[in-house]
XYZ file of C-alpha atoms in Angstrom:
480
model
C -64.370 -23.559 -58.525
C -65.197 -22.316 -54.924
C -69.153 -23.115 -55.233
C -68.997 -26.783 -56.479
C -66.259 -27.760 -53.618
C -68.792 -26.016 -50.988
C -71.721 -28.349 -52.870
C -69.555 -31.288 -52.149
C -68.900 -31.045 -48.773
C -72.406 -29.626 -48.077
C -73.657 -33.311 -48.601
C -70.058 -35.151 -47.040
C -71.444 -38.213 -44.946
C -69.608 -37.641 -41.442
C -71.057 -40.134 -39.594
C -69.562 -42.751 -42.070
C -66.063 -40.948 -40.889
C -67.395 -41.567 -37.398
C -68.061 -44.898 -37.958
C -64.679 -45.367 -39.535
C -63.344 -43.947 -36.558
C -65.188 -46.124 -33.842
C -64.468 -49.255 -35.447
C -60.875 -48.626 -35.921
C -60.471 -47.475 -32.284
C -62.309 -50.287 -31.001
C -60.006 -52.708 -33.053
C -56.806 -50.535 -31.664
C -58.491 -50.636 -28.266
C -58.216 -54.559 -28.647
C -54.896 -54.932 -30.189
C -52.645 -54.416 -26.895
C -54.274 -57.188 -24.906
C -54.066 -59.514 -28.216
C -50.115 -58.360 -28.359
C -49.368 -58.473 -24.401
C -50.457 -62.480 -24.477
C -48.926 -63.430 -27.887
C -45.610 -61.752 -26.716
C -45.892 -63.625 -23.200
C -45.487 -66.752 -25.141
C -43.064 -65.499 -27.257
C -41.166 -64.219 -24.181
C -41.526 -68.435 -22.745
C -40.117 -69.558 -26.046
C -37.322 -67.073 -26.309
C -36.101 -67.836 -23.133
C -35.607 -71.705 -23.301
C -36.250 -72.548 -19.992
C -39.697 -74.640 -21.140
C -38.303 -75.851 -24.890
C -35.022 -75.752 -26.457
C -33.512 -76.714 -29.597
C -33.610 -75.922 -33.459
C -37.486 -76.146 -33.397
C -37.829 -73.958 -30.356
C -35.191 -71.346 -31.942
C -37.415 -71.255 -35.276
C -40.970 -71.153 -33.591
C -38.986 -68.077 -31.535
C -38.487 -66.137 -34.429
C -41.651 -66.286 -35.548
C -43.426 -65.481 -32.592
C -41.163 -62.857 -32.790
C -42.332 -61.694 -36.615
C -45.780 -62.284 -35.630
C -45.269 -60.001 -32.477
C -43.624 -57.080 -34.913
C -46.523 -57.809 -36.894
C -49.017 -57.247 -34.460
C -47.442 -54.472 -33.090
C -47.056 -52.515 -36.753
C -50.966 -53.683 -36.849
C -51.292 -51.640 -33.575
C -49.947 -48.809 -34.236
C -51.076 -48.279 -37.512
C -54.876 -48.858 -36.429
C -54.410 -45.956 -33.726
C -52.919 -43.669 -36.178
C -55.447 -44.208 -38.544
C -58.396 -43.638 -36.400
C -56.769 -40.587 -34.808
C -56.382 -39.114 -38.471
C -60.250 -40.542 -39.052
C -61.440 -38.349 -35.769
C -59.730 -35.471 -36.910
C -61.302 -36.090 -40.804
C -64.993 -36.602 -38.956
C -64.427 -33.376 -37.141
C -62.825 -31.152 -39.961
C -65.745 -32.646 -42.068
C -68.225 -31.536 -39.883
C -67.273 -28.502 -39.097
C -66.676 -27.910 -42.839
C -70.578 -29.635 -44.467
C -72.052 -26.605 -41.858
C -70.077 -23.939 -42.895
C -70.374 -24.606 -46.705
C -74.034 -25.061 -46.158
C -74.351 -21.675 -44.842
C -72.148 -20.092 -47.182
C -74.293 -22.295 -50.066
C -77.370 -20.108 -48.527
C -75.668 -16.584 -48.530
C -74.515 -17.107 -51.715
C -77.852 -18.142 -53.501
C -79.471 -15.135 -51.557
C -76.686 -12.674 -53.055
C -76.997 -14.670 -56.910
C -73.057 -14.538 -56.622
C -72.108 -18.180 -56.702
C -68.475 -17.392 -57.569
C -68.142 -15.263 -54.472
C -65.049 -16.571 -52.669
C -64.999 -13.853 -49.952
C -67.250 -14.812 -47.964
C -66.168 -15.291 -44.714
C -68.597 -18.906 -44.317
C -67.028 -20.098 -47.496
C -62.794 -19.127 -46.848
C -63.665 -21.271 -43.454
C -65.635 -24.203 -44.620
C -62.461 -24.730 -47.349
C -59.988 -24.233 -44.418
C -61.926 -27.026 -43.215
C -61.914 -29.257 -46.802
C -58.329 -28.652 -46.960
C -57.810 -29.760 -43.348
C -60.247 -33.224 -44.057
C -58.506 -33.678 -46.716
C -55.624 -33.796 -45.122
C -56.624 -35.851 -42.289
C -58.079 -38.455 -45.144
C -54.640 -38.754 -46.527
C -53.354 -39.573 -42.988
C -55.475 -41.767 -42.436
C -55.190 -43.866 -45.736
C -51.264 -43.013 -45.141
C -51.115 -45.085 -41.700
C -52.694 -47.906 -42.736
C -51.074 -48.562 -46.000
C -48.120 -48.947 -44.093
C -49.466 -52.330 -43.187
C -50.505 -53.352 -46.490
C -54.287 -51.906 -47.066
C -54.471 -49.944 -50.712
C -57.534 -49.051 -52.201
C -59.330 -50.271 -49.845
C -58.054 -53.961 -50.057
C -55.670 -55.447 -46.882
C -52.803 -58.195 -46.975
C -54.323 -62.050 -47.729
C -52.573 -63.587 -45.055
C -50.051 -63.266 -42.520
C -47.503 -63.468 -45.546
C -48.463 -60.812 -47.223
C -48.800 -58.575 -44.444
C -44.850 -59.534 -42.786
C -43.445 -59.376 -46.683
C -44.391 -55.509 -46.545
C -43.292 -54.970 -42.914
C -40.034 -53.461 -41.577
C -39.888 -56.550 -38.668
C -36.496 -55.205 -37.157
C -37.340 -51.687 -35.586
C -35.270 -48.991 -33.866
C -35.151 -48.449 -30.281
C -35.882 -45.383 -29.113
C -34.559 -43.421 -26.274
C -36.459 -43.961 -23.133
C -37.769 -41.015 -20.944
C -34.835 -38.881 -19.055
C -34.459 -40.046 -15.842
C -36.560 -37.811 -13.754
C -39.323 -39.138 -16.451
C -42.330 -40.732 -14.345
C -43.460 -44.035 -14.446
C -46.423 -43.562 -16.293
C -44.004 -41.938 -19.349
C -41.878 -44.962 -19.161
C -44.248 -47.584 -19.043
C -46.060 -46.063 -21.959
C -42.731 -45.844 -24.093
C -41.542 -49.565 -23.363
C -45.461 -50.882 -24.416
C -44.907 -48.881 -27.836
C -41.828 -51.286 -28.671
C -42.405 -53.980 -30.678
C -41.009 -57.175 -28.637
C -37.740 -57.532 -30.747
C -37.084 -54.189 -29.509
C -37.738 -54.259 -26.123
C -35.845 -57.509 -26.320
C -32.576 -55.526 -27.886
C -32.694 -52.593 -24.929
C -32.814 -55.310 -22.201
C -29.402 -56.958 -24.195
C -27.925 -53.358 -24.433
C -28.696 -51.480 -21.243
C -29.890 -53.848 -18.483
C -28.628 -51.551 -15.539
C -31.323 -48.623 -17.139
C -34.289 -50.891 -17.373
C -33.920 -53.403 -14.300
C -34.409 -50.634 -11.967
C -36.737 -48.406 -13.795
C -40.057 -47.809 -12.736
C -42.597 -48.782 -15.014
C -41.129 -51.336 -17.094
C -42.644 -54.411 -16.812
C -41.976 -56.516 -13.911
C -40.981 -59.753 -16.460
C -38.364 -57.169 -18.083
C -37.144 -55.675 -15.347
C -36.708 -59.307 -14.009
C -34.925 -60.374 -17.166
C -32.194 -57.425 -16.931
C -31.448 -57.900 -12.964
C -30.937 -61.409 -13.129
C -28.410 -60.555 -16.358
C -26.705 -58.069 -13.974
C -26.580 -60.938 -11.459
C -25.043 -63.597 -13.430
C -22.358 -60.596 -14.754
C -21.731 -60.063 -10.868
C -21.003 -64.121 -10.065
C -18.715 -63.849 -12.616
C -17.002 -60.548 -11.654
C -13.612 -61.422 -9.974
C -13.365 -57.739 -9.033
C -16.615 -57.059 -7.044
C -16.386 -56.501 -3.858
C -16.769 -59.017 -1.058
C -20.077 -58.232 0.486
C -21.541 -57.282 -3.066
C -20.226 -60.859 -4.146
C -21.821 -62.182 -1.003
C -25.250 -60.524 -1.515
C -25.163 -61.513 -5.561
C -24.655 -65.320 -4.465
C -27.349 -65.108 -1.618
C -29.938 -63.643 -4.326
C -28.949 -66.080 -6.792
C -29.200 -68.939 -4.266
C -32.925 -68.098 -2.854
C -34.198 -67.844 -6.871
C -32.855 -71.307 -7.602
C -34.579 -72.692 -3.986
C -37.876 -71.181 -5.410
C -37.759 -72.156 -8.404
C -36.949 -75.787 -7.642
C -40.420 -75.122 -5.227
C -41.998 -74.538 -8.510
C -42.503 -70.993 -7.246
C -42.463 -68.002 -10.242
C -39.448 -65.603 -9.107
C -39.058 -62.179 -10.511
C -36.422 -60.385 -9.542
C -37.423 -56.354 -9.346
C -34.168 -54.683 -7.971
C -30.738 -55.350 -7.935
C -28.360 -52.783 -6.956
C -25.860 -54.244 -5.386
C -23.650 -51.219 -4.310
C -26.322 -49.406 -2.814
C -27.563 -53.093 -1.284
C -30.712 -52.511 -2.448
C -32.879 -55.890 -3.271
C -36.650 -56.534 -4.323
C -37.574 -60.147 -4.857
C -40.751 -61.129 -5.557
C -42.932 -64.940 -5.623
C -45.389 -64.944 -8.371
C -45.838 -63.166 -11.654
C -46.596 -59.171 -10.425
C -47.456 -58.963 -14.087
C -50.800 -61.014 -13.853
C -51.249 -61.446 -10.450
C -55.079 -60.191 -9.205
C -53.584 -59.391 -6.021
C -50.061 -57.808 -5.542
C -48.552 -57.691 -2.233
C -45.250 -55.291 -0.934
C -43.527 -56.628 2.210
C -41.558 -53.818 3.461
C -39.278 -54.325 6.520
C -38.248 -52.527 9.277
C -34.570 -51.747 10.667
C -31.428 -54.373 10.413
C -32.362 -55.996 7.212
C -30.454 -56.591 4.522
C -30.406 -58.531 1.408
C -27.412 -60.778 2.299
C -28.320 -61.364 6.280
C -32.170 -61.173 5.444
C -33.887 -61.997 2.161
C -34.210 -65.959 2.906
C -36.323 -65.072 6.377
C -38.507 -62.084 4.224
C -39.281 -64.361 1.497
C -40.613 -67.025 4.062
C -42.754 -64.283 5.115
C -43.712 -63.439 1.513
C -44.569 -67.171 0.889
C -46.818 -67.086 4.283
C -48.770 -64.047 2.929
C -49.755 -65.669 -0.845
C -50.864 -68.560 1.364
C -52.917 -67.043 3.368
C -54.262 -64.921 0.666
C -55.031 -67.753 -1.339
C -56.624 -69.383 1.801
C -58.783 -66.456 1.702
C -59.856 -66.204 -1.471
C -59.290 -69.432 -3.496
C -59.057 -69.494 -6.868
C -56.989 -65.694 -6.406
C -53.609 -65.498 -8.022
C -51.057 -63.346 -5.725
C -47.783 -62.344 -6.386
C -45.847 -60.803 -3.233
C -42.386 -59.395 -2.963
C -39.683 -58.544 -0.431
C -39.132 -54.671 -0.816
C -35.540 -53.605 0.610
C -35.547 -50.995 -2.185
C -34.104 -48.909 0.806
C -30.971 -48.599 2.898
C -33.091 -50.186 6.176
C -31.424 -48.049 9.182
C -29.087 -50.642 11.742
C -27.407 -48.017 14.078
C -28.583 -45.997 16.136
C -28.715 -42.489 14.788
C -30.583 -43.984 11.715
C -33.317 -45.751 13.600
C -34.233 -43.086 15.332
C -34.526 -40.252 12.377
C -36.706 -40.092 9.329
C -33.831 -39.792 6.698
C -34.029 -43.132 5.710
C -37.526 -43.322 5.448
C -37.743 -40.018 3.460
C -35.619 -42.122 0.755
C -36.887 -44.805 1.141
C -40.588 -43.753 0.931
C -40.112 -42.191 -2.387
C -38.472 -45.300 -3.787
C -41.779 -47.075 -2.442
C -44.078 -44.745 -4.042
C -42.081 -45.368 -7.215
C -42.159 -48.304 -7.481
C -45.870 -48.858 -6.744
C -47.037 -46.493 -9.015
C -44.690 -48.269 -11.573
C -46.401 -51.552 -11.056
C -49.524 -50.028 -11.679
C -48.569 -48.132 -14.906
C -46.969 -51.304 -16.718
C -50.049 -52.997 -15.819
C -52.300 -50.270 -17.616
C -50.004 -49.545 -20.465
C -50.579 -53.094 -22.104
C -54.261 -52.451 -20.520
C -53.302 -55.927 -18.212
C -56.302 -56.264 -15.996
C -56.003 -53.783 -12.335
C -54.355 -55.876 -9.200
C -55.541 -55.069 -6.118
C -52.179 -53.835 -4.182
C -51.273 -53.741 -0.690
C -48.471 -52.577 1.312
C -47.815 -54.427 4.526
C -45.235 -52.393 6.476
C -43.756 -53.550 9.655
C -42.035 -51.570 12.602
C -39.506 -48.992 10.616
C -41.175 -49.810 7.469
C -44.397 -48.134 8.502
C -42.467 -45.045 8.595
C -41.355 -45.838 5.298
C -44.768 -45.728 3.526
C -46.019 -42.803 5.907
C -43.364 -40.556 3.869
C -44.478 -42.239 0.589
C -47.764 -40.742 1.197
C -46.019 -37.951 1.181
C -44.192 -38.531 -2.294
C -45.982 -36.084 -5.147
C -49.198 -38.081 -6.951
C -51.124 -40.308 -5.053
C -50.132 -43.579 -3.627
C -51.169 -46.127 -5.892
C -51.905 -49.016 -3.014
C -55.580 -50.115 -2.311
C -54.778 -50.897 1.211
C -52.029 -50.449 3.465
C -51.532 -52.780 6.694
C -49.289 -51.043 9.349
C -47.653 -54.079 11.710
C -46.116 -52.795 15.279
C -45.641 -49.616 13.766
C -43.615 -46.846 16.232
C -46.066 -44.382 15.301
C -47.441 -42.301 12.097
C -47.147 -38.400 11.511
C -51.099 -37.888 10.913
C -53.771 -40.297 10.473
C -55.099 -43.233 8.283
C -56.358 -40.950 5.723
C -52.996 -39.139 5.335
C -52.000 -41.997 3.849
C -53.888 -42.058 0.436
C -54.784 -45.583 0.427
C -58.915 -46.152 0.127
C -58.600 -48.795 3.234
C -55.817 -48.376 5.896
C -55.531 -51.510 8.520
C -53.306 -51.920 11.267
C -52.232 -54.324 14.122
C -50.270 -52.762 16.934
C -49.690 -55.827 19.998
C -50.154 -54.770 23.838
C -46.706 -57.016 24.396
C -45.145 -54.989 21.638
C -42.637 -52.426 23.379
C -41.885 -50.376 19.782
C -45.737 -49.800 19.353
C -45.725 -48.399 22.963
C -42.565 -46.194 22.459
C -44.375 -43.723 20.318
C -41.322 -42.614 18.420
C -42.435 -41.581 15.639
C -45.807 -40.206 15.788
C -49.682 -41.389 16.433
C -50.299 -44.654 17.507
C -52.185 -46.333 14.967
C -54.465 -48.158 17.344
C -55.418 -44.749 18.772
C -58.972 -43.843 18.253
C -58.329 -40.941 16.216
C -55.819 -42.479 13.734
C -58.628 -43.944 11.541
C -57.305 -47.223 10.468
C -59.427 -50.896 11.203
C -57.468 -52.751 13.802
C -56.953 -56.649 12.518
C -56.933 -59.458 15.153
C -53.791 -59.590 17.304
C -53.059 -61.818 20.302
C -52.120 -60.500 23.257
C -49.259 -61.689 23.737
C -47.487 -60.749 19.898
C -44.122 -60.040 20.361
C -42.958 -57.251 17.846
C -41.634 -59.498 15.491
C -44.812 -62.240 15.621
C -47.075 -60.700 13.374
C -46.744 -62.882 10.805
C -47.036 -66.131 12.974
C -48.474 -68.582 11.459
C -50.313 -69.684 14.477
C -51.197 -66.177 15.557
C -54.388 -64.577 14.037
C -52.893 -61.588 12.439
C -51.417 -63.634 9.277
C -54.856 -64.630 8.231
C -56.176 -61.009 8.571
C -53.379 -59.852 6.623
C -53.857 -62.513 3.690
C -57.330 -61.355 3.774
C -56.595 -58.347 3.462
C -54.163 -58.627 0.398
C -56.734 -60.748 -1.535
C -59.487 -57.993 -0.907
C -62.425 -60.228 1.115
C -64.397 -57.951 2.792
C -63.953 -57.892 6.463
C -61.017 -58.960 7.343
C -61.317 -59.339 10.948
């Protein structure tokens, strides 16, 4: 049997297997973007904010089924494409070894000799190629492809699919945001919604989970907190502030995403705009004496001013700006004068930035331009974020009124670093935490500053710095 198998393998059309792998890879590469758009519509209908009633519920169920089918086809084509890659590689090796073995067998006049090393190796690759072919067929059979025929329509496809998929456990707490994002993107929409209902606390603060999902989880936590009579007085106060700010912003027509709600730790992140789809994303990192309960409204005003400035700089650009109070902003003298809060906050900020990028990458969403806008002690937080493992996932860093940095601009790991330091800013003059950002050797690009700007005036709409900040966020060349 050896010689007939070798003769068959010697004329295998390996190119056909390679072309099939390429075609399946191309289809699998396009499906995530399409599924992401589909699920965006499904989430909007499922949320009941734009459409309600029996017809809306029927439409939401149909969209969830369509999403599940798209997920199944995406997974099947990806798995089959991988198997075809393996098939092409094994078939190619088998063909070359079979040809070599046949030449040697003919030279020896021993057509049945199975002991030749080339023949044995060829047969091993033949068996591996056959196994890969079986795997490729099995993957496609899961979505109704049998014997070269596919389901005739969606009803035929859906009839053979298990539309209710189990939810796999997420990566462990130490798992990087990239792993979390990949896990989430691999779930069909129905499984994602189930996970959000069953574990809002675990997903609402998880870097790598997309912004829409974190928002839904954190809103559930907020609703639970508002309804909890046993919650502490300060936590209840903060919850009411967050809820009122969301209500006010949405009433004014601004999309809002609640990215973090840690009432026990007094940490909140709230975004104006859609972090999952915006062309440009900015994180506003404040300095000392800032709490969600007392300062969220004013900081949202800053975020609003930044988005407006960015849109003026680049009309047509979609912008999202998040107030990031994801660290313990120092309030007492020992904290204000030390780096401990910045070290903790830096690690959290680095994770937040990586999570934003990973969440978009996992669903093949166009990459956003990410800018960190740090003020005062917030610049020290950015300094520490750059020291966290991995590169800082930011395209630009803006340092406003910094009390000094440990190293230079290159150490911040962002391609673009800007600074604004007013001669009238006493915090800048102290240089408490290191090198002045405006010094010649630091290496940052200086933004325009009114000489009378005080420490809290960099976002003043009547002064030139805000306009320049908007140009940085929008990615307009030469923001000076």
